[in-house]
mmCIF file of C-alpha atoms in Angstrom:
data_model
loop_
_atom_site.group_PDB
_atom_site.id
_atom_site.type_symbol
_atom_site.label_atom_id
_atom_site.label_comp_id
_atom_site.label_asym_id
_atom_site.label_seq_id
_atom_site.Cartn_x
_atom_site.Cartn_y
_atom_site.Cartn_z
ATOM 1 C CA UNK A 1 44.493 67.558 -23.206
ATOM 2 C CA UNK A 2 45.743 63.720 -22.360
ATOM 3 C CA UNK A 3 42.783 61.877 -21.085
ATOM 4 C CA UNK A 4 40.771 58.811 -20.563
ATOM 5 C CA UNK A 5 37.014 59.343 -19.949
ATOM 6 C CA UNK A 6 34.511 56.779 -19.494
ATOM 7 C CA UNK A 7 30.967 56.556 -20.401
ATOM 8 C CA UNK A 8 28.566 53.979 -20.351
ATOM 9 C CA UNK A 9 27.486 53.400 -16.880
ATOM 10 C CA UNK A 10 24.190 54.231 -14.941
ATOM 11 C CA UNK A 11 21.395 52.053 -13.687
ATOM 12 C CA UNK A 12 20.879 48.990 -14.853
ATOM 13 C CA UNK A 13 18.201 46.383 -14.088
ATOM 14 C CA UNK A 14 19.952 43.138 -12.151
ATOM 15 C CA UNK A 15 20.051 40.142 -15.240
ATOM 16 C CA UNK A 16 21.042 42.937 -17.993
ATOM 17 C CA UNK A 17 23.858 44.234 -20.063
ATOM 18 C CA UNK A 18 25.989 46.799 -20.265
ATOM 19 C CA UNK A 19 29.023 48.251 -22.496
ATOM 20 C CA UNK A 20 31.555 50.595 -20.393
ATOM 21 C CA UNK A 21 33.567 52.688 -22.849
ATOM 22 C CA UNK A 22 37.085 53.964 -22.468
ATOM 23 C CA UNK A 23 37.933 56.589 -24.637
ATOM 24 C CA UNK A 24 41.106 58.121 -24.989
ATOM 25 C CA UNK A 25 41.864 61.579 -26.361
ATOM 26 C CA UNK A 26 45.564 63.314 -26.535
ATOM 27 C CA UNK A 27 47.492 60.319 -26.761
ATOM 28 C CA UNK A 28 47.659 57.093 -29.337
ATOM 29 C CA UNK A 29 46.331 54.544 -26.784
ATOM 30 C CA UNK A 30 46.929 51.610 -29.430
ATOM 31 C CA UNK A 31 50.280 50.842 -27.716
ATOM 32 C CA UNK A 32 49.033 50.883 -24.477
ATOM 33 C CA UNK A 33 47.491 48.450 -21.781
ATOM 34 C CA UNK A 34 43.894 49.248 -20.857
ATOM 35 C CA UNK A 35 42.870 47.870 -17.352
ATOM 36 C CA UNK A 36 39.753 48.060 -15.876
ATOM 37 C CA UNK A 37 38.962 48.703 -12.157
ATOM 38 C CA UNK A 38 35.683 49.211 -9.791
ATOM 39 C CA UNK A 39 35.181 50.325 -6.483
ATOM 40 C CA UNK A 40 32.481 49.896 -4.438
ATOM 41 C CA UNK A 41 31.367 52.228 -1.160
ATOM 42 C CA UNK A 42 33.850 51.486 1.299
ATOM 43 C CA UNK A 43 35.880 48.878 -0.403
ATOM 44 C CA UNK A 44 39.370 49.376 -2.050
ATOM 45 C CA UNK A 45 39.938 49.572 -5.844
ATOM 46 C CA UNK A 46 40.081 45.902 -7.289
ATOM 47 C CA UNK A 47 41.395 44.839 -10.678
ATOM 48 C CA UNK A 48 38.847 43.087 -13.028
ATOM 49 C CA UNK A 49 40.334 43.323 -16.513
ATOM 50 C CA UNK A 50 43.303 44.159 -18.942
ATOM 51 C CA UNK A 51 43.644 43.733 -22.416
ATOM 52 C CA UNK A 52 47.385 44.403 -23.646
ATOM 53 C CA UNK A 53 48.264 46.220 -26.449
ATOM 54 C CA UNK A 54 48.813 42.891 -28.562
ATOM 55 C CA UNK A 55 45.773 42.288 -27.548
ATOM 56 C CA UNK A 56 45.498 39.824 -24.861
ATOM 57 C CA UNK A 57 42.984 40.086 -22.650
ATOM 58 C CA UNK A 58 42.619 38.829 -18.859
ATOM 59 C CA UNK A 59 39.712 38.703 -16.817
ATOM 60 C CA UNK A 60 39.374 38.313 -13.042
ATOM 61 C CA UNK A 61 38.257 34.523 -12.136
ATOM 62 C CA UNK A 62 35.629 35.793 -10.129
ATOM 63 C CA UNK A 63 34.146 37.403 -13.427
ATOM 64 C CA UNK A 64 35.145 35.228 -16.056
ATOM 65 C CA UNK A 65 31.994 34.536 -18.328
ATOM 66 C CA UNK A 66 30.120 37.598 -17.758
ATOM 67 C CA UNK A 67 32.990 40.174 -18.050
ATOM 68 C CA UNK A 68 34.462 40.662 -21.510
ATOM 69 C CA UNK A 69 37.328 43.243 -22.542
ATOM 70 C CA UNK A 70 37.912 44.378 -25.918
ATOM 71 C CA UNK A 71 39.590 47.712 -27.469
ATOM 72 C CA UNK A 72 39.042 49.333 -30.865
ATOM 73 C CA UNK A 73 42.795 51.326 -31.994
ATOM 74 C CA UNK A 74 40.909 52.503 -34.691
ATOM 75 C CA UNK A 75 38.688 54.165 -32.359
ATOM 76 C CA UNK A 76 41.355 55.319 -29.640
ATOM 77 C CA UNK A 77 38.936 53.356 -27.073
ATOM 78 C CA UNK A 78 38.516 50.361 -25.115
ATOM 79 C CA UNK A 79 35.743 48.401 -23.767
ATOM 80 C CA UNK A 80 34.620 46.419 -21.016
ATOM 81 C CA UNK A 81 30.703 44.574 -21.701
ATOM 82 C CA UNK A 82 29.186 42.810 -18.504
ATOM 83 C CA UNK A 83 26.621 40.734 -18.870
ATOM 84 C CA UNK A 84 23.859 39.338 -16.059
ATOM 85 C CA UNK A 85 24.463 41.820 -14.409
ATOM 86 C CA UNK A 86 24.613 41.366 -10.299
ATOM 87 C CA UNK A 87 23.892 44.060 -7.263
ATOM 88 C CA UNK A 88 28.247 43.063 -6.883
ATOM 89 C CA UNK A 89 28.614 44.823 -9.891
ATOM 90 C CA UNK A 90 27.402 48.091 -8.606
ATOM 91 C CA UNK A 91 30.264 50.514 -8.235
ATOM 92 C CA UNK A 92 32.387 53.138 -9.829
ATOM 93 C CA UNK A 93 34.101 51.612 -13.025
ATOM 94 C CA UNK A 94 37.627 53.365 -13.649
ATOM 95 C CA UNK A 95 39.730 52.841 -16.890
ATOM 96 C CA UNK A 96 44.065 53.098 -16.985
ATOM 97 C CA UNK A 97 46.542 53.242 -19.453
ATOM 98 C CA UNK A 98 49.728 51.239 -19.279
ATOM 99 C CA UNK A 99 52.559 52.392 -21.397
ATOM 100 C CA UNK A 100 54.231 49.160 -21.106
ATOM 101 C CA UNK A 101 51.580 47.280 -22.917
ATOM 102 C CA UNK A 102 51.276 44.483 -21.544
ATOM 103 C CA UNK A 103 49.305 43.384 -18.256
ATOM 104 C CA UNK A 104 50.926 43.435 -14.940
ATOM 105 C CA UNK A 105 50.383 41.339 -11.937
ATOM 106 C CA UNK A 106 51.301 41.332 -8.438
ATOM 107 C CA UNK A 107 52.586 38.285 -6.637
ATOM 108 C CA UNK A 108 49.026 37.186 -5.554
ATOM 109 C CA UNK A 109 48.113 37.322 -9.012
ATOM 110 C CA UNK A 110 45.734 40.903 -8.918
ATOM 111 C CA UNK A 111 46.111 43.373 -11.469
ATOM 112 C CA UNK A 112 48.232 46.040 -10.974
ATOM 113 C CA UNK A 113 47.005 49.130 -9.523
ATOM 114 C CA UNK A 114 50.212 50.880 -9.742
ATOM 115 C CA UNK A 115 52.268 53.556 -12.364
ATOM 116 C CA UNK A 116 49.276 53.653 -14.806
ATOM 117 C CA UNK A 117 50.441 56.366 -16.559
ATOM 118 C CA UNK A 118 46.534 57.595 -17.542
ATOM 119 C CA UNK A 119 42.997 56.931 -15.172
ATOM 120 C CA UNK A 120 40.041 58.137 -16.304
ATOM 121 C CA UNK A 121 37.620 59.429 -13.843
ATOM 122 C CA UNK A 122 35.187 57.136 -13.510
ATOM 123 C CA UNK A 123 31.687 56.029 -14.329
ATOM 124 C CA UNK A 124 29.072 54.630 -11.616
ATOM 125 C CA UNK A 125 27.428 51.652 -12.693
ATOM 126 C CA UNK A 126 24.864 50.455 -10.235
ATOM 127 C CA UNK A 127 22.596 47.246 -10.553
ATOM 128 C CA UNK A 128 18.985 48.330 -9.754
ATOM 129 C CA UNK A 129 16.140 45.505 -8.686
#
């Protein structure tokens, strides 16, 4: 079965850490693009990360130095760590597969959401006081 599941989430205190994992089973993921998306309650699904399969990584500004992306092809998986953690963090965390392998933009510069060939299906990560 082709997949991508998550794990990693939960509650965690506001000021921590935490590692989301992306693992991917059916399918050689090392040639593949692995974005990362969240999505609040009652907002839309918002880009935050992509590493390619080279190995470049991108980062929304907005979470530059606290968001880090990283993949292991070894491993089939890739990660996303956040650190200080902030109550804007809380949301479900959603990992896709890009068989191009490299990171895709739109015009305003956001990630892709678009013709991910893989989405996993989710992991809530909420930032408790």
């Amino acid at each position: 079965q082709v997949q991508l599941v998550e794990s990693g989430g939960g509650l965690v205190q506001i000021g921590g850490s935490l590692r989301l994992s992306c693992v991917a089973s059916g399918f050689t993921s090392d040639s593949y693009a692995i974005a990362w998306f969240r999505q609040a309650s009652g907002e839309k699904r918002e880009g935050i990360s992509c590493i390619a399969s080279d190995g470049h990584t991108w980062i929304r500004d907005s979470e530059k130095g606290r968001f880090t992306t990283s993949r292991d092809n070894a491993g089939n998986s890739a990660y996303l760590q956040i650190y200080n953690l902030k109550p804007e963090d809380t949301a479900v965390y959603y990992c896709a597969a890009d068989p191009r392998g490299y990171c895709r933009f739109e015009y305003d510069k956001t990630l892709t959401k678009d013709e991910y060939a893989f989405w996993g299906q989710g992991d809530q990560v909420i930032a408790s006081s």
